[in-house]
Amino acid sequence: MDLGVPKPHGPFRSAWHARGHGVPAQRRPFTANATPAWRRAFGATNPNAAMTFAGSASYIIQGLPIARNALVIDTGWDFHIAKSAALSLSYNGQIACHAVDSQVRGGFIWRFKHGLDTEV
């Protein structure tokens, strides 16, 4: 298992990232990965903006408020059904005190052999 800190992206940093390694993909029935993170919002959490067009009255644009603290989880599994094919299932979520945002995705991965691709 490889534990490392990925490059920061967006408004948060990942605490750690785990991905199964060690056994060649041909003999692995599945590959799993997980990235938990903590997101902390600084400053205003209610995104409001006063806008105006030239020669008209001003108006207010309101966005959805974001949580000050949230746990961010990204995890997934690839089930290898053939040498170049896999079924994938993943979960992405943000869990905060008064809000939960969840996403579950499934898919089919078909890898084509490419001249520059060395991974099998």
mmCIF file of C-alpha atoms in Angstrom:
data_model
loop_
_atom_site.group_PDB
_atom_site.id
_atom_site.type_symbol
_atom_site.label_atom_id
_atom_site.label_comp_id
_atom_site.label_asym_id
_atom_site.label_seq_id
_atom_site.Cartn_x
_atom_site.Cartn_y
_atom_site.Cartn_z
ATOM 1 C CA MET A 1 0.000 0.000 0.000
ATOM 2 C CA ASP A 2 1.296 3.416 -0.989
ATOM 3 C CA LEU A 3 0.607 6.281 1.429
ATOM 4 C CA GLY A 4 1.496 9.727 0.186
ATOM 5 C CA VAL A 5 0.229 13.275 0.110
ATOM 6 C CA PRO A 6 -1.103 14.292 -3.301
ATOM 7 C CA LYS A 7 -0.713 17.789 -4.692
ATOM 8 C CA PRO A 8 -3.217 20.229 -3.177
ATOM 9 C CA HIS A 9 -6.148 21.131 -5.388
ATOM 10 C CA GLY A 10 -9.089 23.399 -4.721
ATOM 11 C CA PRO A 11 -9.632 25.002 -1.323
ATOM 12 C CA PHE A 12 -8.406 22.030 0.730
ATOM 13 C CA ARG A 13 -5.483 19.655 1.128
ATOM 14 C CA SER A 14 -5.835 15.903 1.337
ATOM 15 C CA ALA A 15 -4.737 14.306 4.582
ATOM 16 C CA TRP A 16 -3.455 11.148 2.868
ATOM 17 C CA HIS A 17 -4.109 8.986 -0.157
ATOM 18 C CA ALA A 18 -4.072 5.202 -0.186
ATOM 19 C CA ARG A 19 -4.000 3.016 -3.275
ATOM 20 C CA GLY A 20 -3.461 -0.726 -3.539
ATOM 21 C CA HIS A 21 -0.164 -1.703 -5.216
ATOM 22 C CA GLY A 22 2.287 -4.570 -5.176
ATOM 23 C CA VAL A 23 0.467 -7.234 -7.199
ATOM 24 C CA PRO A 24 0.388 -6.906 -11.025
ATOM 25 C CA ALA A 25 -3.006 -5.837 -12.401
ATOM 26 C CA GLN A 26 -3.427 -9.147 -14.285
ATOM 27 C CA ARG A 27 -3.581 -11.076 -10.975
ATOM 28 C CA ARG A 28 -5.487 -8.494 -8.910
ATOM 29 C CA PRO A 29 -9.252 -8.998 -8.765
ATOM 30 C CA PHE A 30 -9.746 -5.323 -7.868
ATOM 31 C CA THR A 31 -7.947 -2.064 -7.134
ATOM 32 C CA ALA A 32 -9.110 0.218 -4.329
ATOM 33 C CA ASN A 33 -8.244 3.812 -3.518
ATOM 34 C CA ALA A 34 -9.310 6.287 -0.857
ATOM 35 C CA THR A 35 -8.607 9.947 -0.133
ATOM 36 C CA PRO A 36 -10.044 11.530 3.007
ATOM 37 C CA ALA A 37 -9.561 15.271 3.500
ATOM 38 C CA TRP A 38 -10.695 18.131 5.690
ATOM 39 C CA ARG A 39 -11.905 21.368 4.106
ATOM 40 C CA ARG A 40 -11.835 24.586 6.138
ATOM 41 C CA ALA A 41 -13.454 27.705 4.693
ATOM 42 C CA PHE A 42 -11.993 31.059 5.712
ATOM 43 C CA GLY A 43 -13.731 34.412 5.466
ATOM 44 C CA ALA A 44 -17.294 34.824 4.211
ATOM 45 C CA THR A 45 -19.211 31.592 3.734
ATOM 46 C CA ASN A 46 -22.338 33.231 2.247
ATOM 47 C CA PRO A 47 -21.381 34.170 -1.316
ATOM 48 C CA ASN A 48 -23.377 37.306 -2.179
ATOM 49 C CA ALA A 49 -22.406 39.896 -4.770
ATOM 50 C CA ALA A 50 -23.997 43.187 -5.795
ATOM 51 C CA MET A 51 -23.996 43.481 -9.586
ATOM 52 C CA THR A 52 -25.100 46.178 -12.026
ATOM 53 C CA PHE A 53 -25.321 46.735 -15.772
ATOM 54 C CA ALA A 54 -24.384 50.118 -17.202
ATOM 55 C CA GLY A 55 -27.351 52.466 -16.873
ATOM 56 C CA SER A 56 -29.519 50.091 -14.783
ATOM 57 C CA ALA A 57 -30.341 49.486 -11.146
ATOM 58 C CA SER A 58 -28.123 47.161 -9.088
ATOM 59 C CA TYR A 59 -29.177 43.649 -8.126
ATOM 60 C CA ILE A 60 -27.812 40.975 -5.789
ATOM 61 C CA ILE A 61 -26.578 37.543 -6.831
ATOM 62 C CA GLN A 62 -26.749 34.943 -4.061
ATOM 63 C CA GLY A 63 -24.903 31.652 -4.084
ATOM 64 C CA LEU A 64 -25.309 28.673 -1.811
ATOM 65 C CA PRO A 65 -23.502 29.034 1.508
ATOM 66 C CA ILE A 66 -20.615 26.647 2.124
ATOM 67 C CA ALA A 67 -19.857 24.903 5.394
ATOM 68 C CA ARG A 68 -17.038 26.297 7.508
ATOM 69 C CA ASN A 69 -15.682 22.751 8.190
ATOM 70 C CA ALA A 70 -16.342 19.641 6.116
ATOM 71 C CA LEU A 71 -14.990 16.116 5.794
ATOM 72 C CA VAL A 72 -14.301 15.260 2.139
ATOM 73 C CA ILE A 73 -14.158 11.600 1.097
ATOM 74 C CA ASP A 74 -13.196 10.206 -2.306
ATOM 75 C CA THR A 75 -13.044 6.429 -2.582
ATOM 76 C CA GLY A 76 -13.396 3.913 -5.371
ATOM 77 C CA TRP A 77 -12.938 0.375 -6.572
ATOM 78 C CA ASP A 78 -12.046 -1.018 -9.996
ATOM 79 C CA PHE A 79 -13.068 -4.670 -10.453
ATOM 80 C CA HIS A 80 -10.879 -6.231 -13.168
ATOM 81 C CA ILE A 81 -13.042 -8.512 -15.315
ATOM 82 C CA ALA A 82 -10.534 -8.967 -18.152
ATOM 83 C CA LYS A 83 -6.979 -7.929 -19.041
ATOM 84 C CA SER A 84 -8.173 -4.669 -20.598
ATOM 85 C CA ALA A 85 -11.605 -4.198 -18.978
ATOM 86 C CA ALA A 86 -12.861 -3.267 -15.539
ATOM 87 C CA LEU A 87 -16.038 -2.222 -13.785
ATOM 88 C CA SER A 88 -15.695 0.794 -11.515
ATOM 89 C CA LEU A 89 -17.666 2.020 -8.528
ATOM 90 C CA SER A 90 -16.831 5.216 -6.667
ATOM 91 C CA TYR A 91 -18.169 7.448 -3.904
ATOM 92 C CA ASN A 92 -17.454 11.157 -3.483
ATOM 93 C CA GLY A 93 -18.876 13.035 -0.549
ATOM 94 C CA GLN A 94 -18.668 16.100 1.650
ATOM 95 C CA ILE A 95 -20.041 15.806 5.160
ATOM 96 C CA ALA A 96 -20.577 18.914 7.287
ATOM 97 C CA CYS A 97 -22.552 19.772 10.396
ATOM 98 C CA HIS A 98 -25.748 20.804 8.577
ATOM 99 C CA ALA A 99 -25.153 19.551 5.043
ATOM 100 C CA VAL A 100 -24.238 16.383 3.188
ATOM 101 C CA ASP A 101 -23.300 16.184 -0.498
ATOM 102 C CA SER A 102 -22.926 12.644 -1.874
ATOM 103 C CA GLN A 103 -22.257 11.135 -5.271
ATOM 104 C CA VAL A 104 -22.071 7.475 -6.289
ATOM 105 C CA ARG A 105 -20.828 6.605 -9.773
ATOM 106 C CA GLY A 106 -20.449 3.378 -11.675
ATOM 107 C CA GLY A 107 -18.742 2.765 -14.964
ATOM 108 C CA PHE A 108 -17.088 0.460 -17.435
ATOM 109 C CA ILE A 109 -13.396 0.958 -18.280
ATOM 110 C CA TRP A 110 -12.014 -0.429 -21.517
ATOM 111 C CA ARG A 111 -8.283 0.158 -22.026
ATOM 112 C CA PHE A 112 -6.894 0.221 -25.555
ATOM 113 C CA LYS A 113 -3.271 -0.588 -26.228
ATOM 114 C CA HIS A 114 -1.473 2.601 -27.218
ATOM 115 C CA GLY A 115 2.103 3.058 -28.429
ATOM 116 C CA LEU A 116 3.008 5.325 -25.479
ATOM 117 C CA ASP A 117 1.109 3.306 -22.886
ATOM 118 C CA THR A 118 3.296 0.889 -20.913
ATOM 119 C CA GLU A 119 0.757 -0.062 -18.230
ATOM 120 C CA VAL A 120 -1.173 -3.286 -18.786
#
